[in-house]
mmCIF file of C-alpha atoms in Angstrom:
data_model
loop_
_atom_site.group_PDB
_atom_site.id
_atom_site.type_symbol
_atom_site.label_atom_id
_atom_site.label_comp_id
_atom_site.label_asym_id
_atom_site.label_seq_id
_atom_site.Cartn_x
_atom_site.Cartn_y
_atom_site.Cartn_z
ATOM 1 C CA SER Y 1 -14.033 -64.363 -2.701
ATOM 2 C CA SER Y 2 -17.560 -63.094 -2.120
ATOM 3 C CA SER Y 3 -18.993 -62.176 1.239
ATOM 4 C CA SER Y 4 -21.342 -64.700 2.847
ATOM 5 C CA ASN Y 5 -24.452 -62.470 2.636
ATOM 6 C CA GLY Y 6 -24.076 -61.925 -1.094
ATOM 7 C CA ASP Y 7 -23.117 -58.241 -0.844
ATOM 8 C CA SER Y 8 -20.030 -57.015 -2.714
ATOM 9 C CA SER Y 9 -16.835 -56.749 -0.749
ATOM 10 C CA ASP Y 10 -13.361 -55.311 -1.196
ATOM 11 C CA THR Y 11 -12.029 -58.812 -1.860
ATOM 12 C CA GLU Y 12 -14.255 -59.657 -4.823
ATOM 13 C CA ASP Y 13 -12.473 -60.512 -8.061
ATOM 14 C CA GLY Y 14 -12.147 -57.493 -10.295
ATOM 15 C CA TYR Y 15 -13.011 -55.014 -7.521
ATOM 16 C CA ILE Y 16 -10.591 -52.133 -6.947
ATOM 17 C CA GLU Y 17 -11.210 -49.845 -4.009
ATOM 18 C CA PRO Y 18 -11.169 -46.198 -5.132
ATOM 19 C CA LYS Y 19 -8.437 -43.978 -3.749
ATOM 20 C CA PHE Y 20 -11.038 -41.391 -2.654
ATOM 21 C CA PRO Y 21 -14.783 -41.692 -1.950
ATOM 22 C CA ILE Y 22 -16.448 -41.665 -5.375
ATOM 23 C CA SER Y 23 -19.326 -39.493 -4.142
ATOM 24 C CA GLN Y 24 -16.906 -36.685 -3.280
ATOM 25 C CA TYR Y 25 -14.562 -36.787 -6.271
ATOM 26 C CA GLU Y 26 -14.664 -36.880 -10.054
ATOM 27 C CA TYR Y 27 -12.026 -37.854 -12.587
ATOM 28 C CA LEU Y 28 -11.097 -35.977 -15.746
ATOM 29 C CA GLU Y 29 -8.170 -36.626 -18.096
ATOM 30 C CA GLY Y 30 -6.567 -38.884 -15.500
ATOM 31 C CA ARG Y 31 -6.714 -36.263 -12.737
ATOM 32 C CA ASN Y 32 -8.718 -36.300 -9.507
ATOM 33 C CA PHE Y 33 -11.060 -33.372 -8.690
ATOM 34 C CA ARG Y 34 -13.329 -32.552 -5.784
ATOM 35 C CA TYR Y 35 -16.926 -33.020 -6.902
ATOM 36 C CA SER Y 36 -19.473 -30.260 -6.450
ATOM 37 C CA THR Y 37 -22.783 -29.637 -8.193
ATOM 38 C CA ASP Y 38 -22.517 -25.908 -7.454
ATOM 39 C CA ALA Y 39 -18.933 -25.007 -8.397
ATOM 40 C CA PRO Y 40 -16.676 -27.859 -9.560
ATOM 41 C CA SER Y 41 -13.064 -27.195 -8.620
ATOM 42 C CA PHE Y 42 -10.874 -25.755 -11.343
ATOM 43 C CA LEU Y 43 -7.699 -27.461 -10.110
ATOM 44 C CA PRO Y 44 -7.249 -31.152 -9.211
ATOM 45 C CA CYS Y 45 -6.545 -32.607 -5.768
ATOM 46 C CA ASP Y 46 -4.174 -35.528 -6.242
ATOM 47 C CA ASP Y 47 -0.526 -36.444 -5.784
ATOM 48 C CA GLU Y 48 0.564 -34.354 -8.758
ATOM 49 C CA GLU Y 49 -1.224 -31.322 -7.367
ATOM 50 C CA ASN Y 50 0.429 -31.924 -4.009
ATOM 51 C CA GLU Y 51 3.823 -31.806 -5.733
ATOM 52 C CA ARG Y 52 2.877 -28.583 -7.540
ATOM 53 C CA LEU Y 53 1.867 -26.927 -4.277
ATOM 54 C CA GLN Y 54 5.125 -28.022 -2.685
ATOM 55 C CA LEU Y 55 7.062 -26.237 -5.437
ATOM 56 C CA ASN Y 56 4.892 -23.148 -4.981
ATOM 57 C CA TYR Y 57 5.750 -23.210 -1.296
ATOM 58 C CA LEU Y 58 9.461 -23.084 -2.142
ATOM 59 C CA LEU Y 59 8.796 -20.132 -4.423
ATOM 60 C CA PHE Y 60 6.543 -18.264 -1.986
ATOM 61 C CA LYS Y 61 8.502 -18.819 1.241
ATOM 62 C CA PRO Y 62 6.247 -16.227 2.861
ATOM 63 C CA TYR Y 63 7.977 -13.837 5.190
ATOM 64 C CA PHE Y 64 5.814 -12.741 8.056
ATOM 65 C CA PRO Y 65 4.948 -9.575 10.004
ATOM 66 C CA PRO Y 66 6.879 -8.565 13.141
ATOM 67 C CA ILE Y 67 5.954 -11.561 15.301
ATOM 68 C CA GLU Y 68 9.158 -13.602 15.455
ATOM 69 C CA ASP Y 69 9.601 -12.905 19.183
ATOM 70 C CA GLY Y 70 6.037 -14.063 19.802
ATOM 71 C CA LEU Y 71 6.635 -17.234 17.780
ATOM 72 C CA LYS Y 72 9.682 -17.999 19.891
ATOM 73 C CA GLU Y 73 7.816 -17.390 23.155
ATOM 74 C CA GLY Y 74 4.694 -19.291 22.076
ATOM 75 C CA ILE Y 75 1.554 -18.191 20.219
ATOM 76 C CA ARG Y 76 -1.344 -19.832 18.365
ATOM 77 C CA VAL Y 77 -1.099 -19.819 14.576
ATOM 78 C CA LEU Y 78 -3.646 -20.737 11.897
ATOM 79 C CA THR Y 79 -2.820 -21.372 8.240
ATOM 80 C CA VAL Y 80 -5.837 -21.339 5.936
ATOM 81 C CA ARG Y 81 -5.479 -23.252 2.657
ATOM 82 C CA LEU Y 82 -2.992 -25.683 4.177
ATOM 83 C CA GLY Y 83 -2.025 -27.314 0.867
ATOM 84 C CA PRO Y 84 0.804 -29.835 1.318
ATOM 85 C CA GLY Y 85 1.372 -28.582 4.868
ATOM 86 C CA PHE Y 86 5.046 -27.734 4.376
ATOM 87 C CA TRP Y 87 4.756 -24.248 5.830
ATOM 88 C CA ALA Y 88 2.916 -25.355 8.978
ATOM 89 C CA LYS Y 89 5.248 -28.298 9.554
ATOM 90 C CA GLU Y 90 8.414 -26.277 9.029
ATOM 91 C CA MET Y 91 7.182 -23.453 11.255
ATOM 92 C CA ALA Y 92 6.162 -25.917 13.992
ATOM 93 C CA GLU Y 93 9.655 -27.418 13.937
ATOM 94 C CA THR Y 94 11.301 -23.981 13.965
ATOM 95 C CA PHE Y 95 9.117 -22.572 16.762
ATOM 96 C CA PRO Y 96 8.337 -25.489 19.120
ATOM 97 C CA ASN Y 97 6.745 -23.226 21.765
ATOM 98 C CA SER Y 98 3.993 -22.131 19.371
ATOM 99 C CA HIS Y 99 1.018 -24.193 18.196
ATOM 100 C CA PHE Y 100 0.088 -24.425 14.510
ATOM 101 C CA THR Y 101 -3.298 -25.373 13.075
ATOM 102 C CA GLY Y 102 -3.910 -25.910 9.360
ATOM 103 C CA ILE Y 103 -7.210 -26.253 7.502
ATOM 104 C CA ASP Y 104 -8.152 -27.106 3.925
ATOM 105 C CA GLN Y 105 -10.829 -28.950 1.976
ATOM 106 C CA THR Y 106 -8.329 -31.699 1.209
ATOM 107 C CA ILE Y 107 -5.629 -32.793 3.648
ATOM 108 C CA TYR Y 108 -2.691 -34.454 1.919
ATOM 109 C CA PRO Y 109 -0.717 -37.155 3.783
ATOM 110 C CA ILE Y 110 1.983 -35.503 5.888
ATOM 111 C CA SER Y 111 4.570 -37.646 7.681
ATOM 112 C CA ASP Y 112 6.339 -36.956 10.970
ATOM 113 C CA THR Y 113 4.079 -34.083 11.960
ATOM 114 C CA PRO Y 114 5.367 -32.262 15.093
ATOM 115 C CA ARG Y 115 3.213 -32.534 18.203
ATOM 116 C CA ASN Y 116 2.549 -28.778 18.091
ATOM 117 C CA CYS Y 117 0.997 -29.018 14.615
ATOM 118 C CA HIS Y 118 -2.554 -30.204 13.843
ATOM 119 C CA PHE Y 119 -4.706 -30.273 10.706
ATOM 120 C CA ARG Y 120 -8.427 -30.473 10.066
ATOM 121 C CA ILE Y 121 -10.742 -30.470 7.034
ATOM 122 C CA ALA Y 122 -12.746 -27.272 6.570
ATOM 123 C CA ASN Y 123 -13.939 -25.066 3.721
ATOM 124 C CA ALA Y 124 -13.001 -21.490 4.617
ATOM 125 C CA PRO Y 125 -15.740 -19.688 2.597
ATOM 126 C CA GLU Y 126 -18.329 -21.631 4.590
ATOM 127 C CA GLY Y 127 -16.813 -20.346 7.839
ATOM 128 C CA LEU Y 128 -13.791 -21.145 9.970
ATOM 129 C CA PRO Y 129 -14.619 -23.705 12.703
ATOM 130 C CA PHE Y 130 -13.077 -21.702 15.545
ATOM 131 C CA PRO Y 131 -14.376 -19.243 18.167
ATOM 132 C CA ASP Y 132 -13.762 -15.511 17.925
ATOM 133 C CA ASP Y 133 -10.315 -14.231 18.937
ATOM 134 C CA THR Y 134 -8.588 -17.638 18.868
ATOM 135 C CA PHE Y 135 -5.295 -17.088 17.026
ATOM 136 C CA ASP Y 136 -2.407 -14.662 17.383
ATOM 137 C CA TYR Y 137 -1.367 -15.020 13.749
ATOM 138 C CA VAL Y 138 -3.383 -16.176 10.719
ATOM 139 C CA THR Y 139 -1.861 -16.675 7.291
ATOM 140 C CA GLN Y 140 -3.129 -17.778 3.905
ATOM 141 C CA HIS Y 141 -1.365 -18.264 0.586
ATOM 142 C CA ASP Y 142 -2.001 -19.816 -2.811
ATOM 143 C CA ALA Y 143 -5.803 -19.512 -2.791
ATOM 144 C CA MET Y 144 -6.224 -17.529 -6.007
ATOM 145 C CA PHE Y 145 -7.663 -20.346 -8.141
ATOM 146 C CA THR Y 146 -9.978 -21.528 -5.381
ATOM 147 C CA TYR Y 147 -12.049 -18.511 -4.300
ATOM 148 C CA THR Y 148 -14.593 -16.406 -6.118
ATOM 149 C CA GLU Y 149 -14.386 -12.688 -5.425
ATOM 150 C CA GLU Y 150 -17.300 -13.061 -2.986
ATOM 151 C CA ASP Y 151 -15.444 -15.903 -1.275
ATOM 152 C CA TRP Y 152 -12.396 -13.702 -0.747
ATOM 153 C CA TYR Y 153 -14.322 -11.176 1.325
ATOM 154 C CA LYS Y 154 -16.093 -13.912 3.289
ATOM 155 C CA VAL Y 155 -12.794 -15.638 4.081
ATOM 156 C CA VAL Y 156 -10.984 -12.465 5.103
ATOM 157 C CA ASN Y 157 -13.877 -11.501 7.385
ATOM 158 C CA GLU Y 158 -13.659 -14.954 8.958
ATOM 159 C CA ILE Y 159 -9.892 -14.632 9.318
ATOM 160 C CA VAL Y 160 -10.329 -11.287 11.075
ATOM 161 C CA ARG Y 161 -12.989 -12.805 13.335
ATOM 162 C CA VAL Y 162 -10.797 -15.657 14.609
ATOM 163 C CA THR Y 163 -7.721 -13.442 15.052
ATOM 164 C CA LYS Y 164 -7.103 -12.060 18.538
ATOM 165 C CA PRO Y 165 -7.115 -8.282 18.998
ATOM 166 C CA GLY Y 166 -3.573 -7.141 18.317
ATOM 167 C CA GLY Y 167 -2.896 -10.310 16.297
ATOM 168 C CA TRP Y 168 -1.516 -10.366 12.784
ATOM 169 C CA ILE Y 169 -2.965 -11.481 9.427
ATOM 170 C CA GLN Y 170 -1.005 -12.203 6.255
ATOM 171 C CA LEU Y 171 -2.038 -13.024 2.667
ATOM 172 C CA VAL Y 172 0.358 -14.170 -0.083
ATOM 173 C CA GLU Y 173 -0.570 -14.734 -3.750
ATOM 174 C CA THR Y 174 0.917 -14.591 -7.220
ATOM 175 C CA SER Y 175 -0.165 -11.618 -9.290
ATOM 176 C CA GLY Y 176 -1.943 -13.694 -11.931
ATOM 177 C CA ILE Y 177 -0.162 -11.502 -14.472
ATOM 178 C CA LEU Y 178 2.815 -12.720 -16.530
ATOM 179 C CA GLN Y 179 4.967 -10.049 -18.126
ATOM 180 C CA ASP Y 180 6.997 -10.111 -21.362
ATOM 181 C CA VAL Y 181 5.214 -13.154 -22.763
ATOM 182 C CA GLY Y 182 5.275 -14.751 -26.201
ATOM 183 C CA PRO Y 183 2.265 -15.462 -28.442
ATOM 184 C CA ASN Y 184 1.518 -18.992 -27.178
ATOM 185 C CA LEU Y 185 1.634 -17.965 -23.521
ATOM 186 C CA SER Y 186 -0.463 -14.891 -24.305
ATOM 187 C CA ILE Y 187 -3.193 -17.059 -25.869
ATOM 188 C CA TRP Y 188 -3.069 -19.489 -22.934
ATOM 189 C CA LEU Y 189 -3.430 -16.632 -20.416
ATOM 190 C CA MET Y 190 -6.414 -15.252 -22.312
ATOM 191 C CA ARG Y 191 -8.127 -18.626 -22.256
ATOM 192 C CA VAL Y 192 -7.356 -19.169 -18.567
ATOM 193 C CA SER Y 193 -8.780 -15.740 -17.749
ATOM 194 C CA VAL Y 194 -12.026 -16.499 -19.605
ATOM 195 C CA SER Y 195 -12.341 -19.973 -18.049
ATOM 196 C CA LEU Y 196 -11.928 -18.488 -14.591
ATOM 197 C CA GLN Y 197 -14.340 -15.629 -15.276
ATOM 198 C CA THR Y 198 -17.045 -18.149 -16.160
ATOM 199 C CA ARG Y 199 -16.521 -19.508 -12.636
ATOM 200 C CA ASN Y 200 -16.495 -16.004 -11.098
ATOM 201 C CA ILE Y 201 -12.792 -16.354 -10.245
ATOM 202 C CA GLN Y 202 -10.468 -13.424 -10.890
ATOM 203 C CA LEU Y 203 -7.068 -14.333 -12.294
ATOM 204 C CA LYS Y 204 -5.477 -11.033 -11.271
ATOM 205 C CA PHE Y 205 -6.431 -10.964 -7.591
ATOM 206 C CA GLY Y 206 -2.901 -10.877 -6.144
ATOM 207 C CA PRO Y 207 -2.441 -7.092 -6.537
ATOM 208 C CA LYS Y 208 -5.790 -6.555 -4.751
ATOM 209 C CA LEU Y 209 -4.870 -8.311 -1.493
ATOM 210 C CA HIS Y 210 -4.495 -5.033 0.382
ATOM 211 C CA GLU Y 211 -7.883 -3.888 -0.911
ATOM 212 C CA VAL Y 212 -9.712 -6.876 0.539
ATOM 213 C CA LEU Y 213 -7.960 -6.224 3.872
ATOM 214 C CA GLU Y 214 -8.881 -2.527 3.724
ATOM 215 C CA ALA Y 215 -12.527 -3.537 3.204
ATOM 216 C CA SER Y 216 -12.484 -5.083 6.686
ATOM 217 C CA HIS Y 217 -12.870 -2.249 9.185
ATOM 218 C CA GLY Y 218 -11.456 -4.336 12.016
ATOM 219 C CA VAL Y 219 -7.812 -4.108 10.938
ATOM 220 C CA THR Y 220 -5.047 -1.501 10.829
ATOM 221 C CA ASP Y 221 -1.369 -1.135 9.946
ATOM 222 C CA ILE Y 222 -1.888 -2.626 6.478
ATOM 223 C CA THR Y 223 1.397 -3.234 4.703
ATOM 224 C CA TYR Y 224 1.780 -4.614 1.203
ATOM 225 C CA SER Y 225 4.599 -5.275 -1.219
ATOM 226 C CA HIS Y 226 5.737 -7.704 -3.900
ATOM 227 C CA ARG Y 227 8.802 -9.404 -5.281
ATOM 228 C CA SER Y 228 9.486 -10.287 -8.901
ATOM 229 C CA ILE Y 229 10.173 -13.848 -10.049
ATOM 230 C CA PRO Y 230 11.898 -14.655 -13.368
ATOM 231 C CA LEU Y 231 10.462 -17.561 -15.339
ATOM 232 C CA GLY Y 232 13.135 -19.754 -16.902
ATOM 233 C CA TRP Y 233 16.083 -17.380 -16.685
ATOM 234 C CA LEU Y 234 18.359 -15.743 -14.071
ATOM 235 C CA GLY Y 235 19.581 -18.910 -12.377
ATOM 236 C CA LYS Y 236 17.939 -21.308 -9.934
ATOM 237 C CA ILE Y 237 15.097 -19.002 -8.908
ATOM 238 C CA GLY Y 238 14.143 -18.667 -12.584
ATOM 239 C CA ASP Y 239 14.277 -22.430 -13.081
ATOM 240 C CA LEU Y 240 11.977 -22.878 -10.084
ATOM 241 C CA GLY Y 241 9.623 -20.176 -11.355
ATOM 242 C CA LEU Y 242 9.340 -21.842 -14.755
ATOM 243 C CA GLU Y 243 8.784 -25.271 -13.215
ATOM 244 C CA CYS Y 244 5.911 -23.817 -11.193
ATOM 245 C CA VAL Y 245 4.390 -22.445 -14.410
ATOM 246 C CA GLU Y 246 4.857 -25.788 -16.196
ATOM 247 C CA ARG Y 247 3.180 -27.595 -13.297
ATOM 248 C CA MET Y 248 0.324 -25.133 -13.551
ATOM 249 C CA PHE Y 249 -0.044 -25.945 -17.258
ATOM 250 C CA GLY Y 250 -0.513 -29.579 -16.245
ATOM 251 C CA ALA Y 251 -2.910 -28.835 -13.387
ATOM 252 C CA MET Y 252 -5.169 -26.734 -15.614
ATOM 253 C CA LYS Y 253 -5.073 -29.118 -18.564
ATOM 254 C CA PRO Y 254 -8.273 -31.139 -17.852
ATOM 255 C CA ARG Y 255 -10.518 -28.108 -17.319
ATOM 256 C CA MET Y 256 -8.934 -26.090 -20.131
ATOM 257 C CA CYS Y 257 -9.277 -28.923 -22.647
ATOM 258 C CA ASP Y 258 -12.902 -29.364 -21.597
ATOM 259 C CA ASP Y 259 -13.719 -25.634 -21.645
ATOM 260 C CA TRP Y 260 -12.119 -24.945 -25.018
ATOM 261 C CA SER Y 261 -12.659 -28.336 -26.732
ATOM 262 C CA ILE Y 262 -8.915 -28.753 -27.175
ATOM 263 C CA SER Y 263 -7.355 -32.181 -27.580
ATOM 264 C CA ALA Y 264 -4.808 -33.234 -24.963
ATOM 265 C CA GLU Y 265 -2.133 -33.442 -27.670
ATOM 266 C CA LYS Y 266 -2.781 -29.903 -28.921
ATOM 267 C CA TYR Y 267 -2.768 -28.556 -25.370
ATOM 268 C CA GLU Y 268 0.562 -30.262 -24.629
ATOM 269 C CA LYS Y 269 2.167 -28.734 -27.715
ATOM 270 C CA MET Y 270 0.885 -25.282 -26.758
ATOM 271 C CA ALA Y 271 2.176 -25.683 -23.184
ATOM 272 C CA GLN Y 272 5.612 -26.749 -24.386
ATOM 273 C CA ALA Y 273 5.802 -23.798 -26.776
ATOM 274 C CA ALA Y 274 4.661 -21.398 -24.037
ATOM 275 C CA ALA Y 275 7.302 -22.695 -21.604
ATOM 276 C CA LYS Y 276 9.993 -22.270 -24.265
ATOM 277 C CA GLU Y 277 8.843 -18.690 -24.840
ATOM 278 C CA CYS Y 278 9.347 -17.875 -21.143
ATOM 279 C CA ARG Y 279 13.078 -18.381 -21.592
ATOM 280 C CA GLU Y 280 13.238 -16.621 -24.967
ATOM 281 C CA PHE Y 281 11.214 -13.557 -23.920
ATOM 282 C CA LYS Y 282 12.569 -13.477 -20.334
ATOM 283 C CA SER Y 283 9.075 -13.615 -18.869
ATOM 284 C CA TRP Y 284 8.470 -12.775 -15.210
ATOM 285 C CA THR Y 285 5.750 -12.360 -12.641
ATOM 286 C CA ASN Y 286 5.202 -10.908 -9.168
ATOM 287 C CA ILE Y 287 4.311 -12.482 -5.843
ATOM 288 C CA HIS Y 288 2.255 -10.162 -3.659
ATOM 289 C CA TYR Y 289 2.304 -9.961 0.144
ATOM 290 C CA ALA Y 290 -0.121 -8.085 2.366
ATOM 291 C CA TYR Y 291 -0.369 -8.137 6.145
ATOM 292 C CA CYS Y 292 -2.152 -6.175 8.851
ATOM 293 C CA ARG Y 293 -2.959 -6.121 12.564
ATOM 294 C CA LYS Y 294 -6.409 -6.651 14.081
ATOM 295 C CA LYS Y 295 -7.611 -3.651 16.032
ATOM 296 C CA PHE Y 296 -8.232 -3.711 19.768
ATOM 297 C CA PRO Y 297 -11.880 -3.118 20.781
ATOM 298 C CA ASP Y 298 -11.188 0.482 21.877
ATOM 299 C CA GLU Y 299 -8.988 1.287 18.884
ATOM 300 C CA PRO Y 300 -10.450 3.781 16.381
#
């Protein structure tokens, strides 16, 4: 039925309320993207992307710097690039004396959130909405396809700013480099790299995490390492690694088809062939970790 004043309403015949505000989102190849006139997002923000990020979380499982005693006693923690919120929720349940805050441009629905865990919408490159020296521990992972190189330095400077003196900072990312790949996966990686470069996003930023921390003069005790992940071989961890890659194929599909004028059918065939090659060639990649401590004011 129509509203009495003649304006359209949610109950009009044929009217379907959009899942997200149309002014903030765009749709491409059946996927939902954040809309921006400056830098349209490369990856979608919908239920499928939420599931992909959840799988990445299982693969990352970021270990953290020497703060477990502090977490047990009670500290303030910030996770930038919240994603599906699994890490913050799990940590809040494990360490009930600590308080966990998560931020991201898109907050996915999260059920049964602990009382010591809160989320808010914020875009980290535009500044973190917190005073100086607020958190004892700040972590960020899985931001590689979101930030330009300039954004990375802005975000890390903001992370250092909101971290308390003596507090810890941790970054976790995939390397962006796949090793021992077949021809289809090699072509796909080349195209992804070019598509990202046109958006000023570096595919291979993971190995540089320690460099962006070193560029901030307010930190010390920088530690960095990596662990290797098989893709499609070597048991369950390899199966999970390959599924993460396959989900990434799907997440990138709309932008890649648009950038390279590839039909959806051709892209799907290429993705299937590339996934098969991971098993045949025993492909693998690295996940990089870097953490450091914020200096005290009188610390050289």
